Amino acid sequence: MYLHDLNDAQKALTMDLMLHMLPEDRRGSPDGQSRIRWYCSEMGIVPRFAPLLDEDTALKQLTQISSTITLRKVFIELAILAMSCTEYEKLEQKFTDKYAVLTGLQRSVFDEVLHLLEEISYACQRLGELVNIPG
């Protein structure tokens, strides 16, 4: 959704953060690899399945070279990725503790962003169910 707006350095750092957000067992699964390829396609970069930097280093570097608006865009993409995981509650707490403060969003706006993303996720799931109704 927003990843094509990033410069090359931001894309590489975002890729590291995304890989850290995906549990290791999902990175190697066909679904996880498909998701990684999709994100890489959106960013126009070659897929990779292991982070180059640890999470804290990647996040620090991203904040050093990004505006608050860019950090918000990356945050939304990470939230979407987290919602696709079965460990969403754990990841949501991680967002609250680590990433949300970097976006400059007030807590009420942050909560609204997560609520809207949950609605989008539900709508996509429901569309999939409706499209795949047999016969």
Short mmCIF file of C-alpha atoms in Angstrom, two decimals:
data_model
loop_
_atom_site.label_atom_id
_atom_site.label_comp_id
_atom_site.label_asym_id
_atom_site.label_seq_id
_atom_site.Cartn_x
_atom_site.Cartn_y
_atom_site.Cartn_z
CA MET A 1 0.00 0.00 0.00
CA TYR A 2 2.73 2.50 1.00
CA LEU A 3 5.95 0.61 0.40
CA HIS A 4 6.54 1.89 -3.11
CA ASP A 5 6.96 5.41 -1.60
CA LEU A 6 10.13 4.41 0.24
CA ASN A 7 13.68 5.00 -0.97
CA ASP A 8 16.05 2.04 -1.40
CA ALA A 9 17.62 2.32 2.07
CA GLN A 10 14.18 2.54 3.71
CA LYS A 11 12.98 -0.48 1.73
CA ALA A 12 15.93 -2.59 2.89
CA LEU A 13 15.39 -1.60 6.52
CA THR A 14 11.63 -2.16 6.26
CA MET A 15 12.32 -5.60 4.82
CA ASP A 16 14.47 -6.41 7.85
CA LEU A 17 11.71 -5.25 10.20
CA MET A 18 9.12 -7.29 8.31
CA LEU A 19 11.27 -10.39 8.51
CA HIS A 20 11.62 -9.86 12.25
CA MET A 21 7.83 -9.47 12.54
CA LEU A 22 7.19 -12.80 10.81
CA PRO A 23 7.84 -15.71 13.15
CA GLU A 24 10.80 -17.76 11.89
CA ASP A 25 8.67 -20.81 11.19
CA ARG A 26 6.43 -18.69 8.93
CA ARG A 27 9.38 -17.26 6.95
CA GLY A 28 10.17 -20.71 5.58
CA SER A 29 6.58 -21.79 4.97
CA PRO A 30 5.03 -21.47 1.50
CA ASP A 31 2.55 -18.88 2.84
CA GLY A 32 5.30 -16.87 4.53
CA GLN A 33 7.53 -16.92 1.47
CA SER A 34 4.60 -15.91 -0.71
CA ARG A 35 3.86 -12.97 1.60
CA ILE A 36 7.53 -11.91 1.59
CA ARG A 37 7.62 -12.09 -2.23
CA TRP A 38 4.46 -9.97 -2.39
CA TYR A 39 5.95 -7.27 -0.17
CA CYS A 40 9.21 -7.33 -2.13
CA SER A 41 7.28 -7.04 -5.37
CA GLU A 42 5.47 -3.99 -4.04
CA MET A 43 8.79 -2.43 -3.06
CA GLY A 44 10.50 -3.48 -6.29
CA ILE A 45 13.32 -5.31 -4.50
CA VAL A 46 14.72 -8.83 -4.70
CA PRO A 47 13.12 -11.11 -2.08
CA ARG A 48 15.18 -12.32 0.85
CA PHE A 49 14.10 -14.55 3.67
CA ALA A 50 16.52 -13.63 6.45
CA PRO A 51 17.14 -10.21 7.99
CA LEU A 52 20.50 -8.54 7.45
CA LEU A 53 20.31 -6.46 10.64
CA ASP A 54 18.90 -7.11 14.08
CA GLU A 55 15.56 -5.47 14.77
CA ASP A 56 16.80 -2.66 17.03
CA THR A 57 19.54 -1.62 14.58
CA ALA A 58 17.15 -1.65 11.62
CA LEU A 59 14.59 0.38 13.53
CA LYS A 60 17.18 2.92 14.71
CA GLN A 61 18.54 3.37 11.19
CA LEU A 62 15.04 3.69 9.73
CA THR A 63 14.13 6.41 12.22
CA GLN A 64 17.34 8.28 11.39
CA ILE A 65 16.58 8.47 7.66
CA SER A 66 12.77 8.73 7.70
CA SER A 67 10.17 11.38 8.35
CA THR A 68 7.37 10.79 10.84
CA ILE A 69 4.97 10.27 7.94
CA THR A 70 7.21 7.59 6.44
CA LEU A 71 7.42 5.88 9.83
CA ARG A 72 3.62 5.87 9.97
CA LYS A 73 3.47 4.22 6.56
CA VAL A 74 5.94 1.54 7.60
CA PHE A 75 4.06 1.06 10.87
CA ILE A 76 0.79 0.43 9.00
CA GLU A 77 2.48 -2.11 6.74
CA LEU A 78 3.95 -3.88 9.79
CA ALA A 79 0.53 -3.88 11.43
CA ILE A 80 -1.02 -5.46 8.35
CA LEU A 81 1.68 -8.13 8.38
CA ALA A 82 1.13 -8.77 12.10
CA MET A 83 -2.60 -9.19 11.56
CA SER A 84 -1.88 -12.02 9.15
CA CYS A 85 -0.08 -13.93 11.90
CA THR A 86 -1.64 -16.24 14.41
CA GLU A 87 0.36 -14.51 17.16
CA TYR A 88 -1.38 -11.18 16.56
CA GLU A 89 -1.99 -10.31 20.24
CA LYS A 90 1.71 -10.67 21.01
CA LEU A 91 2.67 -8.63 17.95
CA GLU A 92 0.08 -5.95 18.71
CA GLN A 93 1.68 -5.43 22.13
CA LYS A 94 5.07 -5.18 20.44
CA PHE A 95 3.71 -2.44 18.19
CA THR A 96 2.32 -0.54 21.14
CA ASP A 97 5.57 -0.74 23.05
CA LYS A 98 8.09 -0.16 20.29
CA TYR A 99 6.74 1.27 17.06
CA ALA A 100 3.68 3.38 17.79
CA VAL A 101 5.60 6.02 19.75
CA LEU A 102 7.79 6.64 16.69
CA THR A 103 4.81 7.58 14.53
CA GLY A 104 3.93 10.65 16.55
CA LEU A 105 0.30 9.52 16.59
CA GLN A 106 -1.81 10.10 19.68
CA ARG A 107 -3.03 6.93 21.37
CA SER A 108 -6.60 7.54 20.16
CA VAL A 109 -5.43 7.86 16.54
CA PHE A 110 -3.20 4.81 16.93
CA ASP A 111 -6.16 2.80 18.26
CA GLU A 112 -8.30 3.99 15.34
CA VAL A 113 -5.60 2.93 12.85
CA LEU A 114 -5.51 -0.57 14.36
CA HIS A 115 -9.32 -0.72 14.37
CA LEU A 116 -9.49 0.25 10.69
CA LEU A 117 -6.85 -2.33 9.80
CA GLU A 118 -8.81 -4.98 11.69
CA GLU A 119 -11.92 -4.04 9.68
CA ILE A 120 -9.93 -4.32 6.43
CA SER A 121 -8.56 -7.69 7.51
CA TYR A 122 -12.05 -8.94 8.37
CA ALA A 123 -13.45 -7.65 5.06
CA CYS A 124 -10.72 -9.44 3.09
CA GLN A 125 -11.33 -12.65 4.99
CA ARG A 126 -15.08 -12.39 4.47
CA LEU A 127 -14.64 -11.67 0.74
CA GLY A 128 -12.49 -14.77 0.47
CA GLU A 129 -15.17 -16.84 2.17
CA LEU A 130 -17.91 -15.48 -0.12
CA VAL A 131 -15.90 -15.97 -3.29
CA ASN A 132 -15.04 -19.54 -2.36
CA ILE A 133 -18.58 -20.70 -1.53
CA PRO A 134 -19.06 -23.99 -3.41
CA GLY A 135 -21.51 -24.20 -6.25
#
